[in-house]
Coordinates of C-alpha atoms in Angstrom, one line a residue:
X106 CA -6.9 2.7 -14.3
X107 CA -5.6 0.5 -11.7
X108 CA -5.3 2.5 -8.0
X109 CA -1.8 1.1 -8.1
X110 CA -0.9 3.3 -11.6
X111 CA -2.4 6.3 -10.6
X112 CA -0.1 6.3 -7.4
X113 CA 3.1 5.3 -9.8
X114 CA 2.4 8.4 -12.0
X115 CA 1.9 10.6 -8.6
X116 CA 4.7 9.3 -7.2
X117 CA 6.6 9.9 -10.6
X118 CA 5.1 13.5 -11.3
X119 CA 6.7 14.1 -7.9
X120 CA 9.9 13.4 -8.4
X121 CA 9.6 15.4 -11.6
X122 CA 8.5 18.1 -10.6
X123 CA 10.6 18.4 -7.0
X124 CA 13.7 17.7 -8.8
X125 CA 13.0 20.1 -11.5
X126 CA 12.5 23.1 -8.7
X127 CA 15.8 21.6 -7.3
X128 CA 17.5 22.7 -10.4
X129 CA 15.8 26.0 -11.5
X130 CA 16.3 28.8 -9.8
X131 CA 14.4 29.8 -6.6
X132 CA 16.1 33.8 -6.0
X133 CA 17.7 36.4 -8.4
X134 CA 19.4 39.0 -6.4
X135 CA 20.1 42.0 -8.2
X136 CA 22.9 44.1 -6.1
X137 CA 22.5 47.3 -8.5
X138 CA 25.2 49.4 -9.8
X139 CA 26.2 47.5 -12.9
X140 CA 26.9 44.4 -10.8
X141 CA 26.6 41.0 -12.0
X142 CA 22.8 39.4 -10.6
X143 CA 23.6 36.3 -8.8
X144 CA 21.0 33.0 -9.4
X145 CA 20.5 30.5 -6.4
X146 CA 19.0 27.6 -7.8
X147 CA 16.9 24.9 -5.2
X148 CA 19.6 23.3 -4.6
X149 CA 21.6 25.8 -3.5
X150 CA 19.3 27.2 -0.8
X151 CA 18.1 23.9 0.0
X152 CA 18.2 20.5 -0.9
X153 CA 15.0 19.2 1.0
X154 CA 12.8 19.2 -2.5
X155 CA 15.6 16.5 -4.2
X156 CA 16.0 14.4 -1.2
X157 CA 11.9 14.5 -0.4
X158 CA 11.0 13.5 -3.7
X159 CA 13.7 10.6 -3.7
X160 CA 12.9 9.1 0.2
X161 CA 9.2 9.4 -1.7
X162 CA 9.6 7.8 -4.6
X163 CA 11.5 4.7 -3.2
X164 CA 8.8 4.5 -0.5
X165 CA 6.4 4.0 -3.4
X166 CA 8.4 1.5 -4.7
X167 CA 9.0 -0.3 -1.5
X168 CA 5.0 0.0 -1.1
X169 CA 4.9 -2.7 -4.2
X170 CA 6.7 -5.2 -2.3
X171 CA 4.7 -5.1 0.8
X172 CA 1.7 -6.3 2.7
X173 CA -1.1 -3.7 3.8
X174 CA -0.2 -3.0 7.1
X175 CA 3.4 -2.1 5.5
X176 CA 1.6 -0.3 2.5
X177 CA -0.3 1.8 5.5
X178 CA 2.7 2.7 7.4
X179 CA 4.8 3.5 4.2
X180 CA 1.6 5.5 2.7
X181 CA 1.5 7.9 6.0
X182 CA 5.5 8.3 5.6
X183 CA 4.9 9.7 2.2
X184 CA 2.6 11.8 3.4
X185 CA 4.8 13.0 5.8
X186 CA 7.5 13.6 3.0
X187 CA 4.6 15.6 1.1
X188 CA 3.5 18.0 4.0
X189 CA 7.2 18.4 4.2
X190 CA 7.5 19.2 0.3
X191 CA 4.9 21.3 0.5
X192 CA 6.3 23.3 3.8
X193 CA 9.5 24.2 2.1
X194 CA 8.2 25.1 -0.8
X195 CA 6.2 27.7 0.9
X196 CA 8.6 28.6 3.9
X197 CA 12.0 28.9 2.5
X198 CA 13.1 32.2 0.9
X199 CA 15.9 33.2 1.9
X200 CA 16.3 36.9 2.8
X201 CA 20.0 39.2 2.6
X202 CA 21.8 37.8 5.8
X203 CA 21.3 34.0 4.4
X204 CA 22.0 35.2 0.5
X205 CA 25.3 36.8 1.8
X206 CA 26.1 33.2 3.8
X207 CA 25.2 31.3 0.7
X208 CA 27.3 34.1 -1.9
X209 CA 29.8 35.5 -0.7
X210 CA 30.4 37.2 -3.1
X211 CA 27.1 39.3 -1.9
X212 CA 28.4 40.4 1.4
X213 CA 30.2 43.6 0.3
X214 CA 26.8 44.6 -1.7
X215 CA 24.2 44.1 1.0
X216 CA 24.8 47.3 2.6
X217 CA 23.4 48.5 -1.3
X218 CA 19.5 47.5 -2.1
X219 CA 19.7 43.8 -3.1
X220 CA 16.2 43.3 -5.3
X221 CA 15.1 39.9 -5.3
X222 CA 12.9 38.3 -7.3
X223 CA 12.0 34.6 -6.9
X224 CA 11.5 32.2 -9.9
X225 CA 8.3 29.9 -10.8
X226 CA 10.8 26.9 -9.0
X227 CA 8.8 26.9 -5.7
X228 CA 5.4 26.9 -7.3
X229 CA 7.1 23.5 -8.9
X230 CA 7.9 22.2 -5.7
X231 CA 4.7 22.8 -4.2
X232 CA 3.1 21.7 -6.5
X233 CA 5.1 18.5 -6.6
X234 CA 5.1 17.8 -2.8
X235 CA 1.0 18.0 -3.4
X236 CA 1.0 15.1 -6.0
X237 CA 3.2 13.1 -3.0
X238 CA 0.3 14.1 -0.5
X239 CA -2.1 12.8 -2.7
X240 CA 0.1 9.3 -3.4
X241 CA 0.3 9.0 0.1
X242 CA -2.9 9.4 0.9
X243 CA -4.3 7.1 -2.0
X244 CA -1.6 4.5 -0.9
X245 CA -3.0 4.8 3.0
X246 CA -6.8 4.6 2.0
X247 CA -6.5 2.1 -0.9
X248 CA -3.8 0.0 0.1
X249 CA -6.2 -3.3 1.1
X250 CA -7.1 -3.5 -2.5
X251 CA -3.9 -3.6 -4.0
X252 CA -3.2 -6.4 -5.7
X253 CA -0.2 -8.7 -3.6
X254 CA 3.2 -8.9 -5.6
X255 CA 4.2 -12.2 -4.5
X256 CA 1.0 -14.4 -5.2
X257 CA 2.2 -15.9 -8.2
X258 CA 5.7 -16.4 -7.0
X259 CA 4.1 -18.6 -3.6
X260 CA 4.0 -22.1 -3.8
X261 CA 1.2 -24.6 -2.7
X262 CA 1.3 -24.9 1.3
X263 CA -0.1 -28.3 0.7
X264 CA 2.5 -29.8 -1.7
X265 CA 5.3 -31.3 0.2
X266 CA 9.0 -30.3 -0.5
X267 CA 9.8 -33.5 -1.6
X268 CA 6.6 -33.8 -3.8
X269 CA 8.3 -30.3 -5.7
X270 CA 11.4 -31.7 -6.1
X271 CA 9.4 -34.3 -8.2
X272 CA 7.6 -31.7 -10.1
X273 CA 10.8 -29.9 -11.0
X274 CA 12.1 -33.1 -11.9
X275 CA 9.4 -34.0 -14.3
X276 CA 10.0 -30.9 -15.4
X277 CA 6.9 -28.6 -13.9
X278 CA 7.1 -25.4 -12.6
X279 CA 5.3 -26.0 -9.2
X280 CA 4.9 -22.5 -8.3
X281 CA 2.5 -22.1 -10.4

């Protein structure tokens, strides 16, 4: 498989799975006493795993249109956006002063015991901000031999313009 697929389907499993987590939901708070639990989902606490895995994933599709040096410099940005991934996954859990700002319906009940539980969504999101650490890194160390979009699409640097204006009009396609 070509080094450019493997970081496509990385970049792809990404988004996946980052915008999954952004969906499910990261904390169940249970105030207690026959009152309703409340559900944040991702992007309710936070919407860094979405907006990661999108500035990634267009990144990797800029990547295709680029020379190396670009590929290089785009490759260490998605790294970047996968350390970050992969820091709010494991940092962000909010605790009862930021569930009561988020819900307020959970202010009057935090004087109660609030149990919390949190869901299998951040596992998703780390796990998805590793697979856009290891496209970035594939894209930064492999990015010389990565085949160049545009070499089909460039014409002769020999050929004269007015010599392709007569190929065109013989009807030849003098890109190729």
């Amino acid at each position: 498989m070509r080094l450019q697929r493997i970081v496509d389907l990385l970049a792809v499993a990404a988004l996946v799975l980052l915008g999954l987590s952004g969906y499910l939901t990261w904390v169940s708070a249970d105030p207690g006493n026959g009152r309703l639990a409340v559900h944040l989902s991702g992007y309710t606490i936070t919407k860094a795993p979405v907006t990661l895995a999108l500035a990634g994933v267009i990144a990797i599709v800029v990547t295709k249109l680029a020379g190396t040096a670009l590929r290089r410099v785009l490759g260490a940005l998605v790294v970047l956006l996968g350390v970050a991934a992969i820091v709010v996954a494991l940092t962000v859990r909010p605790d009862g002063p930021e569930l009561s700002r988020l819900r307020p319906e959970l202010s009057d009940v935090l004087a109660n015991q609030v149990t919390q539980s949190t869901g299998p969504a951040p596992w998703l999101a780390l796990v998805g901000g590793v697979a856009l650490l290891a496209a970035g890194l594939l894209t930064v160390l492999t990015a010389g031999r990565w085949r160049r979009p545009t070499q089909r699409y460039e014409r002769d640097p020999a050929a004269a313009p007015a010599d392709q204006w007569k190929a065109i009009d013989a009807g030849e396609d003098p890109t190729l």
